[in-house]
mmCIF file of C-alpha atoms in Angstrom:
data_model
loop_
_atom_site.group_PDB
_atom_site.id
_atom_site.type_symbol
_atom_site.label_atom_id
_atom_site.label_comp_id
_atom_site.label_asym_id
_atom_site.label_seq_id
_atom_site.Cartn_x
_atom_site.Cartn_y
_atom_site.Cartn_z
ATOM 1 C CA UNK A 1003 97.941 180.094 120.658
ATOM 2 C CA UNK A 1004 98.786 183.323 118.752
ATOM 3 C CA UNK A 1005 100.072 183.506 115.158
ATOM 4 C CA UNK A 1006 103.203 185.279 114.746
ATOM 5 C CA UNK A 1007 102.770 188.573 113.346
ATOM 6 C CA UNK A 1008 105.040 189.184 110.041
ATOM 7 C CA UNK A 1009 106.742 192.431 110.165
ATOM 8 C CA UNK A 1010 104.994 194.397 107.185
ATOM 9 C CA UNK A 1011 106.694 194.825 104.359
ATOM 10 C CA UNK A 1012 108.570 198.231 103.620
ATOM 11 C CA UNK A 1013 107.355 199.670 100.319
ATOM 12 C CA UNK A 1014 108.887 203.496 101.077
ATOM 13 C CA UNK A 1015 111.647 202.980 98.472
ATOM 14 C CA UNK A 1016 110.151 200.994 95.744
ATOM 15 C CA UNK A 1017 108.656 203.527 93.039
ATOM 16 C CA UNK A 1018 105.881 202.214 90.905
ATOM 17 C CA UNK A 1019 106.822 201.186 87.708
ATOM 18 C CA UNK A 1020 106.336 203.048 84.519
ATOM 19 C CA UNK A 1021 104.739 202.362 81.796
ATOM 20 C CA UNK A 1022 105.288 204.059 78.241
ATOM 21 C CA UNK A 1023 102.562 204.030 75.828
ATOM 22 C CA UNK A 1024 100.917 200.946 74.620
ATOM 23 C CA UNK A 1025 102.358 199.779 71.593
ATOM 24 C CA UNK A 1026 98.836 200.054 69.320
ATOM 25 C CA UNK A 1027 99.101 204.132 70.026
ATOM 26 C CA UNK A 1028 102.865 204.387 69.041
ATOM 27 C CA UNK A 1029 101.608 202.048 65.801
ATOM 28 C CA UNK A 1030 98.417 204.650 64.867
ATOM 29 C CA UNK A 1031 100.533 207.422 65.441
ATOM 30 C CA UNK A 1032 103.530 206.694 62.750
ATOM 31 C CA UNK A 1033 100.344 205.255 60.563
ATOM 32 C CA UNK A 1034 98.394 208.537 60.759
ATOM 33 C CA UNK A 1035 102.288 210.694 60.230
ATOM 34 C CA UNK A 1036 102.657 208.495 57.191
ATOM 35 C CA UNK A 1037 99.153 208.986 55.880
ATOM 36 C CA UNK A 1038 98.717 212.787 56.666
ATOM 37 C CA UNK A 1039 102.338 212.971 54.605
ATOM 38 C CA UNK A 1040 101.125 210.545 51.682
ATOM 39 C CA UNK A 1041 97.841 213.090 51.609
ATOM 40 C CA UNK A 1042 100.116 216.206 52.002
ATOM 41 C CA UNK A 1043 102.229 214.672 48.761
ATOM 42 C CA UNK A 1044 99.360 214.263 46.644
ATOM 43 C CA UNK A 1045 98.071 217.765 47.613
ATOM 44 C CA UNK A 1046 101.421 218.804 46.521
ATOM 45 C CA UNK A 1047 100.848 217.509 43.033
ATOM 46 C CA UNK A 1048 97.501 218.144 42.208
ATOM 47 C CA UNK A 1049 98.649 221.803 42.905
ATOM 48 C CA UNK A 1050 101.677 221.313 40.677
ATOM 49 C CA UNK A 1051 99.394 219.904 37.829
ATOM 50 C CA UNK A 1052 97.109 222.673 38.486
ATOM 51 C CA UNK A 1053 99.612 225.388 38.254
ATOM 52 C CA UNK A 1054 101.273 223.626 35.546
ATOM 53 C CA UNK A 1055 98.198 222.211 33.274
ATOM 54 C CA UNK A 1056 95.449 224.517 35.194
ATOM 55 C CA UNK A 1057 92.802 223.931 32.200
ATOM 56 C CA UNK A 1058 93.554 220.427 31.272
ATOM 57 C CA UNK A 1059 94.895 218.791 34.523
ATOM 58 C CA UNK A 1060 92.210 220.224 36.085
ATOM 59 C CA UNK A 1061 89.376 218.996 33.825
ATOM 60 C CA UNK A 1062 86.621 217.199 34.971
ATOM 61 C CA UNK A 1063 87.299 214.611 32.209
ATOM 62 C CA UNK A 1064 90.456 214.652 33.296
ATOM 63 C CA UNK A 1065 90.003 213.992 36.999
ATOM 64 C CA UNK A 1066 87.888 210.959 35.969
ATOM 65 C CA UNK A 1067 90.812 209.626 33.856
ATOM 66 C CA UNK A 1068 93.087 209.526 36.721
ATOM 67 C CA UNK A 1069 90.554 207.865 38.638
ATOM 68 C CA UNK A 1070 90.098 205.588 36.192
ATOM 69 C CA UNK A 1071 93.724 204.410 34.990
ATOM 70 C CA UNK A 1072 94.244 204.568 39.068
ATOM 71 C CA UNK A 1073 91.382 202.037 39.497
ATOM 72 C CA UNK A 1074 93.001 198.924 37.417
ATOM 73 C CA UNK A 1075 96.581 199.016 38.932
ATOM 74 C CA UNK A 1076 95.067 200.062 42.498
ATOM 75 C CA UNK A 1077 93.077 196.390 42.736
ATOM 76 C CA UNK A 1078 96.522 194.545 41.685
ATOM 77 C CA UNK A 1079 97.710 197.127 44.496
ATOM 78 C CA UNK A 1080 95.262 195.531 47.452
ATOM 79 C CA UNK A 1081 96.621 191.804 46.618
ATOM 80 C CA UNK A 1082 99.973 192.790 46.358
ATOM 81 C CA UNK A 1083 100.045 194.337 49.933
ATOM 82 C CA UNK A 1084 98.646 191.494 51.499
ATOM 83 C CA UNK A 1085 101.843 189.399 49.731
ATOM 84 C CA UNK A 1086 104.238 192.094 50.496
ATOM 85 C CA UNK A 1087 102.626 192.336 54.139
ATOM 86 C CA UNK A 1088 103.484 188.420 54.697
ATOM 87 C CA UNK A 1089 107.048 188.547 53.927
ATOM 88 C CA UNK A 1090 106.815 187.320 50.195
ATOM 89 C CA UNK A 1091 106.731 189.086 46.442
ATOM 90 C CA UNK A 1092 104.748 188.676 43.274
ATOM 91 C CA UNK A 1093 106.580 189.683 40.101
ATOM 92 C CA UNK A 1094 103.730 187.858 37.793
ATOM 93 C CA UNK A 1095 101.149 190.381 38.529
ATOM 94 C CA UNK A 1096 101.182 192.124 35.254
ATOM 95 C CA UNK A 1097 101.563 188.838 33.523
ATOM 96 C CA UNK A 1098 98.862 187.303 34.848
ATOM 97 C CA UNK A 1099 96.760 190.642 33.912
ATOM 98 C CA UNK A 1100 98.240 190.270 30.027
ATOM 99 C CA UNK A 1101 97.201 186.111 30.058
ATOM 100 C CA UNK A 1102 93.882 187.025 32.000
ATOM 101 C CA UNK A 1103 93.041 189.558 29.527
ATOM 102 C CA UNK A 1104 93.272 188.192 26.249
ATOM 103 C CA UNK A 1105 92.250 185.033 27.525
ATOM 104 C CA UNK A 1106 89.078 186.793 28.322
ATOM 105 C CA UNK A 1107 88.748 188.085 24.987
ATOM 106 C CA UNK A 1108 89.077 184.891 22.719
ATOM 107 C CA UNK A 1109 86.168 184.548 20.216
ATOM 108 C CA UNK A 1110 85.343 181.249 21.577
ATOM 109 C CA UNK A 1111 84.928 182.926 25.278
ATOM 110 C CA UNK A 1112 83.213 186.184 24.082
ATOM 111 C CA UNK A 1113 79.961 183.487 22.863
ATOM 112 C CA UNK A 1114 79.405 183.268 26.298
ATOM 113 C CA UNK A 1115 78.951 187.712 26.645
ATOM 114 C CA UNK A 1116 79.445 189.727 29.481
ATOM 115 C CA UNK A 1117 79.763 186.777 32.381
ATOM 116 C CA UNK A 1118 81.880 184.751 30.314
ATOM 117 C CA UNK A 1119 84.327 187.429 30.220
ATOM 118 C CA UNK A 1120 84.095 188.161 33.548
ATOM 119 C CA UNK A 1121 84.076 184.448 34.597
ATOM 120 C CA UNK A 1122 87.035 183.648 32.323
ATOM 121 C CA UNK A 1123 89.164 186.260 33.358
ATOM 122 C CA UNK A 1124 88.449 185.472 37.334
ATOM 123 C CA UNK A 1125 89.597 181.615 37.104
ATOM 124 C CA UNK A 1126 92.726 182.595 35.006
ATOM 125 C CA UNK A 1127 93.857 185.043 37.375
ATOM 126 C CA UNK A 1128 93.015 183.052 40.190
ATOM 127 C CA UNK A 1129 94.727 179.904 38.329
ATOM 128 C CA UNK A 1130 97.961 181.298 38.029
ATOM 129 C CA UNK A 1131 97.736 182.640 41.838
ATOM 130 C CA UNK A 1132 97.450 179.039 42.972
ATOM 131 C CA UNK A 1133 100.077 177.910 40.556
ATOM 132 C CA UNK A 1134 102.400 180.677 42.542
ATOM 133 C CA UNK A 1135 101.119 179.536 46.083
ATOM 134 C CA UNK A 1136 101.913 175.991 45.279
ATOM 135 C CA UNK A 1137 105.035 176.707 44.315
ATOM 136 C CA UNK A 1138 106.168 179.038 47.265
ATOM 137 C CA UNK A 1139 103.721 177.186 50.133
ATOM 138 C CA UNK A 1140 104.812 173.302 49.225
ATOM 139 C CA UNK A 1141 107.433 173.690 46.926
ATOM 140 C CA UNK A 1142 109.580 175.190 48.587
ATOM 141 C CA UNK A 1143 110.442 177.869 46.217
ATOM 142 C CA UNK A 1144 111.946 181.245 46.823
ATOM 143 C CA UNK A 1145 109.010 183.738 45.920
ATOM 144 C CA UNK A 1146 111.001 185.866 43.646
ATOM 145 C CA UNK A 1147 112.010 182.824 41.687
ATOM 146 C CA UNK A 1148 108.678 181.454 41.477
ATOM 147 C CA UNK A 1149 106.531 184.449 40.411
ATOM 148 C CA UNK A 1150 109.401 185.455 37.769
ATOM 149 C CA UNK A 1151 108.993 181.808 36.114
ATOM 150 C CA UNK A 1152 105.166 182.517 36.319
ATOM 151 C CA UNK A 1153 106.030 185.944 34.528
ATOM 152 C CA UNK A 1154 107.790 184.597 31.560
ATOM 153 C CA UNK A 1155 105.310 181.374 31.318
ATOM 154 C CA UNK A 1156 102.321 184.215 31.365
ATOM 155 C CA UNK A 1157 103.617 186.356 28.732
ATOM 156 C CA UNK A 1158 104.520 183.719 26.626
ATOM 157 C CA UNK A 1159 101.120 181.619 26.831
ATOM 158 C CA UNK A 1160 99.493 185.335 26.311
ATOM 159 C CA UNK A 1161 101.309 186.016 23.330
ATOM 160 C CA UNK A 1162 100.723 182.339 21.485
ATOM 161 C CA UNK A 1163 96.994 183.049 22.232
ATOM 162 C CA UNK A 1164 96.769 186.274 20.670
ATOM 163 C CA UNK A 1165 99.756 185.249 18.149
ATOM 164 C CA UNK A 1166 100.577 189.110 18.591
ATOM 165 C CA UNK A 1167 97.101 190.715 17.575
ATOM 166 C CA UNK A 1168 94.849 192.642 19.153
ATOM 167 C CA UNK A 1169 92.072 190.896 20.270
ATOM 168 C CA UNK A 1170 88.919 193.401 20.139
ATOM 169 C CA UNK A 1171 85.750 193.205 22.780
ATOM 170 C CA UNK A 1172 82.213 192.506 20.632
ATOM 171 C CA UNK A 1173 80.287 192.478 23.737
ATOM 172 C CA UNK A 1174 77.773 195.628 23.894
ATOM 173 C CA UNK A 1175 77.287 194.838 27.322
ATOM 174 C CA UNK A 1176 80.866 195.098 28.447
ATOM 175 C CA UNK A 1177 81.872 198.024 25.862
ATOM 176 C CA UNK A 1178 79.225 200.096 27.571
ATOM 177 C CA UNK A 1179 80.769 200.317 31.244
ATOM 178 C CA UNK A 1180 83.144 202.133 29.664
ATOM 179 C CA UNK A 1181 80.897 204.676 28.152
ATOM 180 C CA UNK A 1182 80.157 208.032 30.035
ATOM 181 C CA UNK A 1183 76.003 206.912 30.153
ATOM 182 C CA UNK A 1184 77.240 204.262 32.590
ATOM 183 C CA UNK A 1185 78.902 206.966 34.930
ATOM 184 C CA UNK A 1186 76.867 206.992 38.423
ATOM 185 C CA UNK A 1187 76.727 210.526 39.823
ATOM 186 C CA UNK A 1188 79.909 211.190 37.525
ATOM 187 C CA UNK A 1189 82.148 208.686 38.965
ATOM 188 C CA UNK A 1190 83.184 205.742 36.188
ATOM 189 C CA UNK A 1191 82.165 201.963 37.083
ATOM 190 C CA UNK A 1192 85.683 201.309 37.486
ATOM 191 C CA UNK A 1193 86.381 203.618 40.417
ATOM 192 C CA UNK A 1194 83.514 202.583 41.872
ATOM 193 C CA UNK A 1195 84.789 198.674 41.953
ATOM 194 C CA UNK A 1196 87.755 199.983 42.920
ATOM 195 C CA UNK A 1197 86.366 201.481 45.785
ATOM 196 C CA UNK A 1198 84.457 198.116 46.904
ATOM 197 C CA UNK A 1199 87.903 196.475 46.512
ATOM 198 C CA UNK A 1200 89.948 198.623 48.976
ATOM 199 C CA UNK A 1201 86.594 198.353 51.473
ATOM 200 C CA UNK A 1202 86.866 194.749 50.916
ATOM 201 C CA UNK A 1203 90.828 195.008 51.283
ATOM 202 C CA UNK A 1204 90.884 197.173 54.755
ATOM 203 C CA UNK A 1205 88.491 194.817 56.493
ATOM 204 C CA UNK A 1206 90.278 191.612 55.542
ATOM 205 C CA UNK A 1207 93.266 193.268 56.841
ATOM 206 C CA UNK A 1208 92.147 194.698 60.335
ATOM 207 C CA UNK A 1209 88.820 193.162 60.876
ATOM 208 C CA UNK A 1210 89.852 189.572 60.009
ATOM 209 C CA UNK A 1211 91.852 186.652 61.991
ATOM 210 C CA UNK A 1212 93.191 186.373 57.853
ATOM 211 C CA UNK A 1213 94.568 189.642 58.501
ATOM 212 C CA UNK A 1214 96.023 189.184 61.556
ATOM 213 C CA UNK A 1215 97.631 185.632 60.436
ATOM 214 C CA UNK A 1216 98.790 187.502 57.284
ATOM 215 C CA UNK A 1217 100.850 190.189 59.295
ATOM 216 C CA UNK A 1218 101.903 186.992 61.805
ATOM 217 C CA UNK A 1219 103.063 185.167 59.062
ATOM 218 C CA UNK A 1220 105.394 188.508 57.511
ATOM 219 C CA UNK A 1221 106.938 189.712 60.957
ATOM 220 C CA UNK A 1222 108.080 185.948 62.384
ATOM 221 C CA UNK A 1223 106.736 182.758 60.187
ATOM 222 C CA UNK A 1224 108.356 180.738 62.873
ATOM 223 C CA UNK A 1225 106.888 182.160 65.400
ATOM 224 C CA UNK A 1226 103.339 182.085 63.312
ATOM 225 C CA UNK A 1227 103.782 178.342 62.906
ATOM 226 C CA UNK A 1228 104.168 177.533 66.619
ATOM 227 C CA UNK A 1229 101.683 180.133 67.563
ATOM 228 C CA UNK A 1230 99.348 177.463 65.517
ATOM 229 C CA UNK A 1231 99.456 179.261 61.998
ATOM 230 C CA UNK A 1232 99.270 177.127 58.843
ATOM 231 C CA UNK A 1233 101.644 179.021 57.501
ATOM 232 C CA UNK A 1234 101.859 177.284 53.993
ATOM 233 C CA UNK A 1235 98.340 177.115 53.758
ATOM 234 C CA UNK A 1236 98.408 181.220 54.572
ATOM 235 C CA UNK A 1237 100.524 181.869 52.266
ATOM 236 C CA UNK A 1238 98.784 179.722 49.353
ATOM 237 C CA UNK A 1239 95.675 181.921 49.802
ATOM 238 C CA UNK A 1240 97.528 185.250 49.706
ATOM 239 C CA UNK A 1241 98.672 183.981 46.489
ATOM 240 C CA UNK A 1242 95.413 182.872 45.429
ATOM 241 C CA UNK A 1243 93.834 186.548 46.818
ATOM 242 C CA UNK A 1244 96.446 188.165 44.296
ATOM 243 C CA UNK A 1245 95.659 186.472 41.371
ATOM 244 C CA UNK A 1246 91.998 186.694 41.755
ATOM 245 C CA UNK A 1247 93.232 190.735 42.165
ATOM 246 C CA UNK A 1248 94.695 190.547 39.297
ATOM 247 C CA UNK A 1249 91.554 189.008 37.060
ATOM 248 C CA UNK A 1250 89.493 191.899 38.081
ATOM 249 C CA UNK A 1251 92.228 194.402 37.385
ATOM 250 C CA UNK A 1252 91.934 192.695 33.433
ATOM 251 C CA UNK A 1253 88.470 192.991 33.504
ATOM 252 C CA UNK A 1254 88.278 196.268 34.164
ATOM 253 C CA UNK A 1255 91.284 196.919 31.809
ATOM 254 C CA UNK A 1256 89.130 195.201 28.601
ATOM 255 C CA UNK A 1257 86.092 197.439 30.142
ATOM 256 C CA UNK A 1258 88.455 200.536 29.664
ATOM 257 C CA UNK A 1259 90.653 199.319 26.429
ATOM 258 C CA UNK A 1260 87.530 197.336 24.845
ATOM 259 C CA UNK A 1261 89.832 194.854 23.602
ATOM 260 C CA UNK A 1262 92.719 192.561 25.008
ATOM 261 C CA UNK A 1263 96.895 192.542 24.048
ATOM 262 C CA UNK A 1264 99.778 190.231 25.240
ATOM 263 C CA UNK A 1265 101.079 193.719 26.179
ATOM 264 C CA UNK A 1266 98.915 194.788 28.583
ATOM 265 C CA UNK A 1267 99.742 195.085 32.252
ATOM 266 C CA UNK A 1268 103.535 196.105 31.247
ATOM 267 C CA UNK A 1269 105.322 196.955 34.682
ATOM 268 C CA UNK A 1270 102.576 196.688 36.788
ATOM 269 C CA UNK A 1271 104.654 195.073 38.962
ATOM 270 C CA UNK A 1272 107.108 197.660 38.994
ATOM 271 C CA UNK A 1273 103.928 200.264 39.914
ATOM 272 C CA UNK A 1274 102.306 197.844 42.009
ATOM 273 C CA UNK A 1275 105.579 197.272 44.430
ATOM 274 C CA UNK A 1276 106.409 200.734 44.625
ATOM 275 C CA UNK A 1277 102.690 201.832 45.488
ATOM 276 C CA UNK A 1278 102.826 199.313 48.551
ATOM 277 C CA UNK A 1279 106.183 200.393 49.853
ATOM 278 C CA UNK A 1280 105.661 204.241 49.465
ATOM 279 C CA UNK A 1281 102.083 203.328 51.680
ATOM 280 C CA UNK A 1282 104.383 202.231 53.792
ATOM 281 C CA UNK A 1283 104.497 198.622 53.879
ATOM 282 C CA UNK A 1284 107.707 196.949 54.717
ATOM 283 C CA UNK A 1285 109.379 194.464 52.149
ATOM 284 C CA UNK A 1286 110.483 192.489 54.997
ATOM 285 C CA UNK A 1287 106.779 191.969 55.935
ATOM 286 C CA UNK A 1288 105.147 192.256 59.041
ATOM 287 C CA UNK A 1289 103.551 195.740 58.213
ATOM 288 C CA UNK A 1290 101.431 197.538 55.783
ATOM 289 C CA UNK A 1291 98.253 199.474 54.907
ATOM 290 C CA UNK A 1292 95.506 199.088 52.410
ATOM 291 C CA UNK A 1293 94.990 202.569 52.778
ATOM 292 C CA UNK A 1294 98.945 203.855 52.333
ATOM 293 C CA UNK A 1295 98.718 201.361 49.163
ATOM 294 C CA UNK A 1296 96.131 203.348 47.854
ATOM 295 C CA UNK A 1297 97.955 206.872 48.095
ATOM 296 C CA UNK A 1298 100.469 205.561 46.646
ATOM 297 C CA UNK A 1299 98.595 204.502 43.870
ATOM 298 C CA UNK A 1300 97.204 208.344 43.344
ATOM 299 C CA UNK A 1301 100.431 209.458 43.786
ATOM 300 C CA UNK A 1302 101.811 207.180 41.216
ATOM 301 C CA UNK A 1303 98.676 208.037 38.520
ATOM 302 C CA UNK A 1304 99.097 211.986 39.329
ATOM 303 C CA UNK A 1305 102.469 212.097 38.477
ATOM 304 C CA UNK A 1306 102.153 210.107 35.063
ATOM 305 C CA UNK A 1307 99.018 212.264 34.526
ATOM 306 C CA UNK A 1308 100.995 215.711 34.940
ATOM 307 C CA UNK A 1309 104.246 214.256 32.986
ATOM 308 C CA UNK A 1310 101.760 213.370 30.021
ATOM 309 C CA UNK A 1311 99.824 216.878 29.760
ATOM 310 C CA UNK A 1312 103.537 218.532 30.413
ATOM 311 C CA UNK A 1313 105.147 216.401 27.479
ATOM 312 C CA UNK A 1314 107.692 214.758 29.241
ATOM 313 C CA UNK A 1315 109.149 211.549 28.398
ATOM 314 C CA UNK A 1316 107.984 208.140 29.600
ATOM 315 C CA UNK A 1317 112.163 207.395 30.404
ATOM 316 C CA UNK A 1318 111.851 210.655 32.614
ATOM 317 C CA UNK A 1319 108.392 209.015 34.327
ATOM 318 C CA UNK A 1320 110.741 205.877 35.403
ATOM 319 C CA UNK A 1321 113.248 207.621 36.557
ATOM 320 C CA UNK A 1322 111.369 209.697 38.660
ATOM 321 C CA UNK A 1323 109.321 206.464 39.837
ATOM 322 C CA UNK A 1324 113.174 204.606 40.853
ATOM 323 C CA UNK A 1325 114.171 207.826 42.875
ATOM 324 C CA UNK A 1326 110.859 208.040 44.400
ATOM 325 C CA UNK A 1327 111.077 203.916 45.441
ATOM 326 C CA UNK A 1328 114.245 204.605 46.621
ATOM 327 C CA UNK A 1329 113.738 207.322 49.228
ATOM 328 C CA UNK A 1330 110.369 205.716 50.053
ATOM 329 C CA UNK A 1331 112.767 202.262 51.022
ATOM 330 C CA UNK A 1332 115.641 204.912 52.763
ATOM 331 C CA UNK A 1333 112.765 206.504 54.591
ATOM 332 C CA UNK A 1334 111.439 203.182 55.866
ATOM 333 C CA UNK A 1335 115.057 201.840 56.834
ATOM 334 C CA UNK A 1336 115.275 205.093 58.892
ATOM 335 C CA UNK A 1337 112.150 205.032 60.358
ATOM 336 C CA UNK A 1338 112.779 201.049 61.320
ATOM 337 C CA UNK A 1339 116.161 201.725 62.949
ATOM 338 C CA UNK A 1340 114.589 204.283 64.812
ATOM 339 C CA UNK A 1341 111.891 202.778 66.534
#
């Protein structure tokens, strides 16, 4: 007995479907507009400062400088993306710095020379992180409220240790990283650990499941948490990844001051949050670069750098910083509604 034969099936006036582009090309393509345009800006400035300042700006001494004062802020710059990147803030960075730094500095800890420093300032930084994570992961705090409590307990704590003195650097070892001897191929020690920071920073970001929960955890938390994210737990080490960002950034700052103030780090937060969203990551979360972070950092140090040699005003330097956060925030609103 013969099977029926179904009539085959008439495909003549179905099209095949179309597909657009796949999402990860539409993503490197805004990435590589936004970095060729961070690149074109600081092109734009170190002609300005050349123009401008043509034998100072463009010193050798002076190029190093820039470098240098870029290379303390920049690693407070790689924690504070990967915070900004999961949805959250950190206020307390340049607190912790100030409390890191002249903790680092106390007679009793300079005994112990260059690793005591080193060590010191590491597990205060990183201390303070956790406090923050705790706080924000379990406690349920808002991270705005949280790291701003953090700033004003920092800053106090740093100026009862220091009882508002300077607190000078003994330690030969330490004083002479900052000395032009210890330049490798004419690049300053601190650059150089800047350098192994961002490295450090761009693979935990895109070559890391961390990385992956991180941006997860900014764009939908909900959605991280039944995708099988520990979301408080993520968020307690991003905390913990920015204060340990921030004890480096005080090392390197009593490397390049040779001593340690309850002043230091003053609006490094402001810097720090405007470097990440000009790079463009979004203060909603869910997106950001190591790399943007970093041009933004240059940018940031270039301009300071030209307004110094040029004689301008440090009021005029924050105002042009506000406008510049500004269109950077009206830029990403546009480019969000947009896509």
């Amino acid at each position: 007995m013969t099977q029926p034969v179904s009539p085959p099936r008439d495909t003549t006036d179905k099209a095949p479907p179309v597909s657009g582009p796949p999402a990860w090309r539409a993503t490197l393509f805004r990435t590589d507009v936004r970095t060729l345009s961070l690149l074109g800006v600081l092109a734009a400035l170190i002609v300005i400062g050349g123009i401008t300042k043509p034998d100072q700006f463009l010193d050798t001494r002076n190029l190093q400088l820039v470098l240098t004062q870029a290379s303390i802020i920049g690693v407070v710059v790689v924690g504070m993306t990967f915070v900004i990147i999961s949805g959250g803030i950190d206020l307390s960075v340049g607190a912790i710095v100030a409390l890191a730094s002249v903790w680092a500095t106390t007679v009793a800890t300079q005994e112990y020379g260059f690793f005591g420093i080193l060590f010191t300032a590491v597990v205060v930084g990183v201390a303070c992180g956790l406090v923050n994570g705790v706080l924000i992961a379990y406690g349920g705090m808002v991270p705005f409220i949280a790291t701003l409590a953090m700033l004003a307990s920092a800053r106090g704590l740093a100026l009862q240790i220091t009882d508002g003195k300077t607190q000078i650097v003994t330690v030969p070892s330490v004083l002479d990283l900052g000395e032009r001897d210890a330049y490798i191929l004419g690049i300053p020690p601190l650059v150089l650990v800047f350098a192994a920071v961002t490295v450090v920073g761009w693979l935990l970001l895109n070559r890391t499941t961390f990385g992956r929960r991180s941006v997860a955890v900014g764009g939908n938390a909900e959605a991280a948490r039944l995708a099988g994210i520990d979301v408080r737990r993520q968020r307690l080490y991003l905390y913990l990844l920015s204060g340990l960002c921030c004890g480096i950034a005080a090392f390197l700052l009593i490397i390049l001051s040779g001593s340690g103030q309850n002043t230091n780090g003053n609006l490094y937060e402001l810097d720090a949050i405007a470097a990440a969203i000009i790079g463009g990551t979004l203060l909603s979360g869910g997106r950001g670069t190591i790399v943007g972070s970093v041009l933004g950092v240059l940018i940031f140090t270039t301009i300071t750098n030209i307004f110094a040699l040029n004689n301008l005003q440090s009021d005029v330097q924050q105002i042009a910083k506000g406008a510049i956060i500004v269109a950077a925030v009206l830029v990403q609103r546009r480019t969000a509604s947009t896509t």
